[in-house]
């Protein structure tokens, strides 16, 4: 039977590229999205037209009932999950900490952190025969994003710690938990931060002098998920051009 992977936030950007990359490797893919049904269905169509297997499921992964429904739907339509890519995330407009409201901070934390915990919980409950999880963090967890979005950077710091703790907690169940930390990847997320051309502004300070592509992130996620990484857990791959 094909391995079964859930990619949260699979409708756009890194999640869409990862869904397509994994489908080519023979995974049955569940493409989760929050609101962008058309984009999610476009990803599914591209996969199935190339001979792969995919479904799309709407769910706000920061909402516990939605997460339960997402996993139950996957159980009933495709089968038991074997691999999880925790990828869904948001970035809100740049501002200093002194301007941030509790509402904004909680929105970032529930979307970027609570969701990863909930999806890990549901996946692990189904991984009686082992499994593999990749969390998508960010170079921001190391850099801090001062004066731009420290809330976002701190949410990714939490994902790094989740990766370390959970990898140790489930290692004896043969479930591996790893993490990628992209930075400066060409997606629509930068527009949500209020600066669509942010990478062009900062790229002279990136050692490799350019932004990265979603496909370059997908390749590292696919490696960490795969059996080629069977002896790797609790580790981090930085995909940020040397930054
Ligand atoms: P993106 O293009 O903005 O796509 C975000 C995806 O997440 C969309 O599929 C969106 O669904 C989904 N999403 C957002 N909130 C959700 C929720 N509550 N429930 C379910 N799905 C939700 O972002 P991206 O740049 O590909 O980023 C993907 C991941 O990489 C994020 O965790 C981000 O923090 C991380 N990352 C990105 C960069 C970068 O430079 N782009 C760098 C470092 C880390 P809809 O389409 O329905 O809105």
Tab-separated table of C-alpha atoms and ligand atoms in Angstrom:
chain	number	residue	atom	x	y	z
A	1	UNK	CA	0.000	0.000	0.000
A	2	UNK	CA	1.145	3.546	-0.712
A	3	UNK	CA	2.399	5.631	2.217
A	4	UNK	CA	-0.245	8.197	3.222
A	5	UNK	CA	0.816	11.766	3.981
A	6	UNK	CA	-1.106	14.753	5.294
A	7	UNK	CA	0.324	18.142	4.288
A	8	UNK	CA	-1.278	20.942	6.292
A	9	UNK	CA	-1.544	24.168	4.337
A	10	UNK	CA	-1.031	22.260	1.101
A	11	UNK	CA	-2.965	24.616	-1.143
A	12	UNK	CA	-0.187	27.143	-1.768
A	13	UNK	CA	3.533	27.855	-1.512
A	14	UNK	CA	5.761	25.312	0.227
A	15	UNK	CA	2.829	23.029	1.097
A	16	UNK	CA	1.624	22.835	-2.519
A	17	UNK	CA	5.150	22.113	-3.807
A	18	UNK	CA	5.611	19.441	-1.115
A	19	UNK	CA	2.268	17.795	-1.928
A	20	UNK	CA	3.225	17.518	-5.614
A	21	UNK	CA	6.773	16.338	-4.835
A	22	UNK	CA	5.560	13.598	-2.481
A	23	UNK	CA	2.835	12.472	-4.896
A	24	UNK	CA	5.544	11.904	-7.532
A	25	UNK	CA	7.342	9.690	-5.010
A	26	UNK	CA	4.253	7.491	-4.617
A	27	UNK	CA	2.586	8.931	-1.532
A	28	UNK	CA	-1.187	9.257	-1.377
A	29	UNK	CA	-1.535	12.910	-0.399
A	30	UNK	CA	-4.128	14.719	1.716
A	31	UNK	CA	-3.930	18.408	0.811
A	32	UNK	CA	-5.318	20.432	3.717
A	33	UNK	CA	-6.290	24.073	3.318
A	34	UNK	CA	-8.079	26.719	5.386
A	35	UNK	CA	-10.054	28.750	2.856
A	36	UNK	CA	-8.533	28.586	-0.605
A	37	UNK	CA	-10.572	25.710	-2.085
A	38	UNK	CA	-9.742	26.552	-5.712
A	39	UNK	CA	-5.973	26.451	-5.139
A	40	UNK	CA	-6.248	23.221	-3.111
A	41	UNK	CA	-8.279	21.570	-5.849
A	42	UNK	CA	-5.760	22.748	-8.450
A	43	UNK	CA	-3.023	20.901	-6.533
A	44	UNK	CA	-5.169	17.753	-6.373
A	45	UNK	CA	-5.982	17.962	-10.093
A	46	UNK	CA	-2.322	18.353	-11.051
A	47	UNK	CA	-1.431	15.304	-8.926
A	48	UNK	CA	-4.201	13.079	-10.264
A	49	UNK	CA	-3.574	14.137	-13.892
A	50	UNK	CA	0.009	12.918	-13.422
A	51	UNK	CA	-1.223	9.539	-12.177
A	52	UNK	CA	-1.007	10.232	-8.447
A	53	UNK	CA	-3.542	9.975	-5.632
A	54	UNK	CA	-4.735	13.018	-3.678
A	55	UNK	CA	-7.712	14.523	-1.896
A	56	UNK	CA	-8.256	17.997	-0.473
A	57	UNK	CA	-9.821	18.584	2.933
A	58	UNK	CA	-10.812	21.963	4.341
A	59	UNK	CA	-9.945	22.385	8.026
A	60	UNK	CA	-8.647	25.219	10.183
A	61	UNK	CA	-5.842	23.321	11.908
A	62	UNK	CA	-5.802	25.755	14.836
A	63	UNK	CA	-9.308	24.484	15.701
A	64	UNK	CA	-9.398	21.191	17.634
A	65	UNK	CA	-12.737	19.993	16.236
A	66	UNK	CA	-11.572	20.751	12.679
A	67	UNK	CA	-8.383	18.744	13.257
A	68	UNK	CA	-10.374	15.738	14.534
A	69	UNK	CA	-12.650	15.959	11.478
A	70	UNK	CA	-9.628	16.267	9.153
A	71	UNK	CA	-8.031	13.072	10.476
A	72	UNK	CA	-11.344	11.169	10.552
A	73	UNK	CA	-11.970	12.164	6.933
A	74	UNK	CA	-8.496	10.959	5.974
A	75	UNK	CA	-9.087	7.635	7.818
A	76	UNK	CA	-12.362	7.059	6.020
A	77	UNK	CA	-11.415	8.151	2.498
A	78	UNK	CA	-7.734	7.236	2.012
A	79	UNK	CA	-6.629	5.245	5.044
A	80	UNK	CA	-4.419	5.479	8.104
A	81	UNK	CA	-1.806	8.248	8.019
A	82	UNK	CA	1.854	7.152	7.880
A	83	UNK	CA	3.546	10.537	7.350
A	84	UNK	CA	2.739	14.099	8.452
A	85	UNK	CA	4.048	17.441	7.208
A	86	UNK	CA	3.080	20.199	9.644
A	87	UNK	CA	3.350	23.198	7.341
A	88	UNK	CA	0.327	25.534	7.722
A	89	UNK	CA	1.345	28.915	9.062
A	90	UNK	CA	0.599	32.622	9.012
A	91	UNK	CA	2.571	35.829	9.104
A	92	UNK	CA	0.872	39.123	10.049
A	93	UNK	CA	1.956	42.669	9.082
A	94	UNK	CA	5.345	43.861	10.267
A	95	UNK	CA	5.348	45.842	13.534
A	96	UNK	CA	7.419	46.225	16.707
A	97	UNK	CA	6.409	44.242	19.803
A	98	UNK	CA	5.265	47.486	21.444
A	99	UNK	CA	2.380	47.667	18.934
A	100	UNK	CA	1.221	44.035	19.154
A	101	UNK	CA	-2.188	43.212	20.671
A	102	UNK	CA	-2.928	40.029	22.606
A	103	UNK	CA	-5.433	39.113	19.881
A	104	UNK	CA	-2.730	39.198	17.203
A	105	UNK	CA	-0.177	37.289	19.292
A	106	UNK	CA	-2.709	34.572	20.163
A	107	UNK	CA	-3.767	34.238	16.523
A	108	UNK	CA	-0.172	33.663	15.444
A	109	UNK	CA	0.484	31.198	18.263
A	110	UNK	CA	-2.709	29.180	17.782
A	111	UNK	CA	-2.211	28.948	14.012
A	112	UNK	CA	1.521	28.280	14.034
A	113	UNK	CA	1.951	26.298	17.270
A	114	UNK	CA	-1.293	24.794	18.651
A	115	UNK	CA	-2.078	23.378	15.212
A	116	UNK	CA	1.239	21.471	15.071
A	117	UNK	CA	0.612	19.969	18.521
A	118	UNK	CA	-2.929	18.899	17.585
A	119	UNK	CA	-1.891	17.329	14.276
A	120	UNK	CA	1.042	15.515	15.931
A	121	UNK	CA	-1.333	14.170	18.587
A	122	UNK	CA	-3.799	12.813	16.044
A	123	UNK	CA	-1.069	11.403	13.777
A	124	UNK	CA	0.814	9.627	16.574
A	125	UNK	CA	-2.406	7.992	17.771
A	126	UNK	CA	-2.599	6.375	14.317
A	127	UNK	CA	1.093	5.446	13.893
A	128	UNK	CA	1.087	2.106	15.719
A	129	UNK	CA	3.544	0.749	13.137
A	130	UNK	CA	5.876	3.744	13.252
A	131	UNK	CA	5.839	6.862	11.130
A	132	UNK	CA	7.577	10.073	10.225
A	133	UNK	CA	6.740	13.711	10.929
A	134	UNK	CA	8.385	16.845	9.522
A	135	UNK	CA	7.652	20.197	11.121
A	136	UNK	CA	8.143	23.329	9.032
A	137	UNK	CA	9.747	25.925	11.272
A	138	UNK	CA	11.697	28.949	10.003
A	139	UNK	CA	15.108	30.582	10.038
A	140	UNK	CA	13.197	33.228	12.015
A	141	UNK	CA	13.429	30.958	15.081
A	142	UNK	CA	17.198	31.594	15.053
A	143	UNK	CA	17.166	35.184	13.793
A	144	UNK	CA	14.244	36.569	15.875
A	145	UNK	CA	12.785	38.896	13.193
A	146	UNK	CA	13.316	42.110	15.217
A	147	UNK	CA	11.002	45.051	14.345
A	148	UNK	CA	9.149	42.846	11.848
A	149	UNK	CA	7.391	39.902	13.510
A	150	UNK	CA	8.908	38.617	16.722
A	151	UNK	CA	5.570	36.887	17.425
A	152	UNK	CA	6.037	34.784	14.287
A	153	UNK	CA	9.713	34.080	15.112
A	154	UNK	CA	8.767	33.013	18.646
A	155	UNK	CA	6.070	30.706	17.283
A	156	UNK	CA	8.763	28.998	15.206
A	157	UNK	CA	11.037	28.783	18.255
A	158	UNK	CA	8.230	26.793	19.867
A	159	UNK	CA	8.199	24.442	16.874
A	160	UNK	CA	11.925	23.808	17.263
A	161	UNK	CA	11.373	22.856	20.904
A	162	UNK	CA	8.330	20.735	20.004
A	163	UNK	CA	10.514	18.862	17.519
A	164	UNK	CA	13.201	18.128	20.099
A	165	UNK	CA	10.785	17.075	22.850
A	166	UNK	CA	8.422	15.036	20.714
A	167	UNK	CA	11.236	13.256	18.862
A	168	UNK	CA	12.500	11.932	22.207
A	169	UNK	CA	8.985	11.152	23.453
A	170	UNK	CA	8.055	8.895	20.514
A	171	UNK	CA	11.434	7.493	19.393
A	172	UNK	CA	10.725	4.121	21.041
A	173	UNK	CA	7.567	3.861	18.911
A	174	UNK	CA	9.730	4.183	15.767
A	175	UNK	CA	8.151	7.535	14.980
A	176	UNK	CA	10.728	10.042	13.732
A	177	UNK	CA	10.203	13.794	14.173
A	178	UNK	CA	12.391	16.223	12.250
A	179	UNK	CA	12.265	19.860	11.262
A	180	UNK	CA	13.129	22.106	8.333
A	181	UNK	CA	13.893	25.787	8.846
A	182	UNK	CA	13.383	27.618	5.545
A	183	UNK	CA	14.099	31.300	5.097
A	184	UNK	CA	13.469	33.717	2.229
A	185	UNK	CA	11.362	31.388	0.060
A	186	UNK	CA	9.387	32.844	-2.852
A	187	UNK	CA	5.733	32.432	-1.760
A	188	UNK	CA	2.726	34.682	-1.146
A	189	UNK	CA	3.425	34.725	2.598
A	190	UNK	CA	5.631	37.833	2.393
A	191	UNK	CA	2.697	39.866	1.063
A	192	UNK	CA	0.748	38.866	4.201
A	193	UNK	CA	3.631	40.355	6.207
A	194	UNK	CA	3.062	43.622	4.341
A	195	UNK	CA	6.146	43.463	2.099
A	196	UNK	CA	5.638	41.324	-1.000
A	197	UNK	CA	9.145	42.117	-2.264
A	198	UNK	CA	10.937	41.500	1.035
A	199	UNK	CA	13.314	38.922	-0.464
A	200	UNK	CA	14.514	41.418	-3.106
A	201	UNK	CA	15.293	43.906	-0.320
A	202	UNK	CA	17.256	41.465	1.843
A	203	UNK	CA	18.848	39.097	-0.655
A	204	UNK	CA	22.166	40.955	-0.816
A	205	UNK	CA	22.613	39.896	2.838
A	206	UNK	CA	21.945	36.194	2.098
A	207	UNK	CA	25.268	34.364	1.539
A	208	UNK	CA	23.926	32.590	-1.583
A	209	UNK	CA	22.606	35.990	-2.794
A	210	UNK	CA	19.107	34.767	-3.710
A	211	UNK	CA	15.789	33.574	-2.354
A	212	UNK	CA	14.861	29.892	-2.389
A	213	UNK	CA	12.083	28.042	-4.181
A	214	UNK	CA	9.268	26.024	-2.565
A	215	UNK	CA	10.588	22.986	-4.483
A	216	UNK	CA	13.983	23.311	-2.771
A	217	UNK	CA	12.215	23.092	0.595
A	218	UNK	CA	10.032	20.196	-0.592
A	219	UNK	CA	13.143	18.144	-1.468
A	220	UNK	CA	14.504	18.377	2.086
A	221	UNK	CA	11.100	17.596	3.596
A	222	UNK	CA	10.828	14.537	1.352
A	223	UNK	CA	14.278	13.314	2.389
A	224	UNK	CA	13.534	13.640	6.118
A	225	UNK	CA	10.190	11.864	5.690
A	226	UNK	CA	11.727	8.994	3.737
A	227	UNK	CA	13.409	5.749	4.752
A	228	UNK	CA	16.686	7.228	3.512
A	229	UNK	CA	16.555	9.220	6.750
A	230	UNK	CA	15.605	6.170	8.845
A	231	UNK	CA	18.302	6.846	11.487
A	232	UNK	CA	17.632	10.595	11.706
A	233	UNK	CA	15.329	12.052	14.336
A	234	UNK	CA	15.135	15.287	16.318
A	235	UNK	CA	17.249	17.145	13.789
A	236	UNK	CA	17.025	20.418	11.869
A	237	UNK	CA	17.761	21.268	8.252
A	238	UNK	CA	18.331	24.964	7.578
A	239	UNK	CA	17.249	25.968	4.059
A	240	UNK	CA	18.092	29.647	4.086
A	241	UNK	CA	20.912	30.208	1.611
A	242	UNK	CA	23.580	30.106	4.317
A	243	UNK	CA	21.889	32.672	6.607
B	1	LIG	P1	1.720	30.558	2.143
B	1	LIG	O1	2.122	30.566	0.709
B	1	LIG	O2	1.162	31.790	2.745
B	1	LIG	O3	0.700	29.335	2.357
B	1	LIG	C1	0.178	29.108	3.630
B	1	LIG	C2	-0.639	27.856	3.610
B	1	LIG	O4	-1.109	27.604	4.944
B	1	LIG	C3	-1.878	27.965	2.724
B	1	LIG	O5	-2.075	26.697	2.141
B	1	LIG	C4	-2.984	28.267	3.735
B	1	LIG	O6	-4.278	27.832	3.319
B	1	LIG	C5	-2.516	27.446	4.907
B	1	LIG	N1	-3.080	27.865	6.193
B	1	LIG	C6	-2.898	29.030	6.859
B	1	LIG	N2	-3.556	29.009	8.018
B	1	LIG	C7	-4.185	27.799	8.090
B	1	LIG	C8	-5.028	27.186	9.040
B	1	LIG	N3	-5.383	27.806	10.168
B	1	LIG	N4	-5.499	25.948	8.775
B	1	LIG	C9	-5.157	25.303	7.629
B	1	LIG	N5	-4.353	25.834	6.697
B	1	LIG	C10	-3.869	27.070	6.929
B	1	LIG	O7	2.938	30.150	3.080
B	1	LIG	P2	4.364	29.464	2.781
B	1	LIG	O8	5.343	30.552	2.561
B	1	LIG	O9	4.229	28.373	1.816
B	1	LIG	O10	4.682	28.886	4.242
B	1	LIG	C11	4.481	27.528	4.574
B	1	LIG	C12	5.215	27.266	5.895
B	1	LIG	O11	6.594	27.583	5.704
B	1	LIG	C13	4.722	28.132	7.043
B	1	LIG	O12	4.737	27.379	8.247
B	1	LIG	C14	5.766	29.235	7.113
B	1	LIG	O13	5.853	29.791	8.399
B	1	LIG	C15	7.003	28.481	6.712
B	1	LIG	N6	8.088	29.330	6.216
B	1	LIG	C16	7.947	30.067	5.064
B	1	LIG	C17	9.018	30.856	4.644
B	1	LIG	C18	8.965	31.692	3.395
B	1	LIG	O14	9.935	32.436	3.133
B	1	LIG	N7	7.908	31.614	2.590
B	1	LIG	C19	10.198	30.905	5.401
B	1	LIG	C20	10.280	30.162	6.545
B	1	LIG	C21	9.236	29.362	6.946
B	1	LIG	P3	-5.236	28.766	2.372
B	1	LIG	O15	-4.620	28.706	0.989
B	1	LIG	O16	-6.566	28.116	2.409
B	1	LIG	O17	-5.192	30.131	2.961
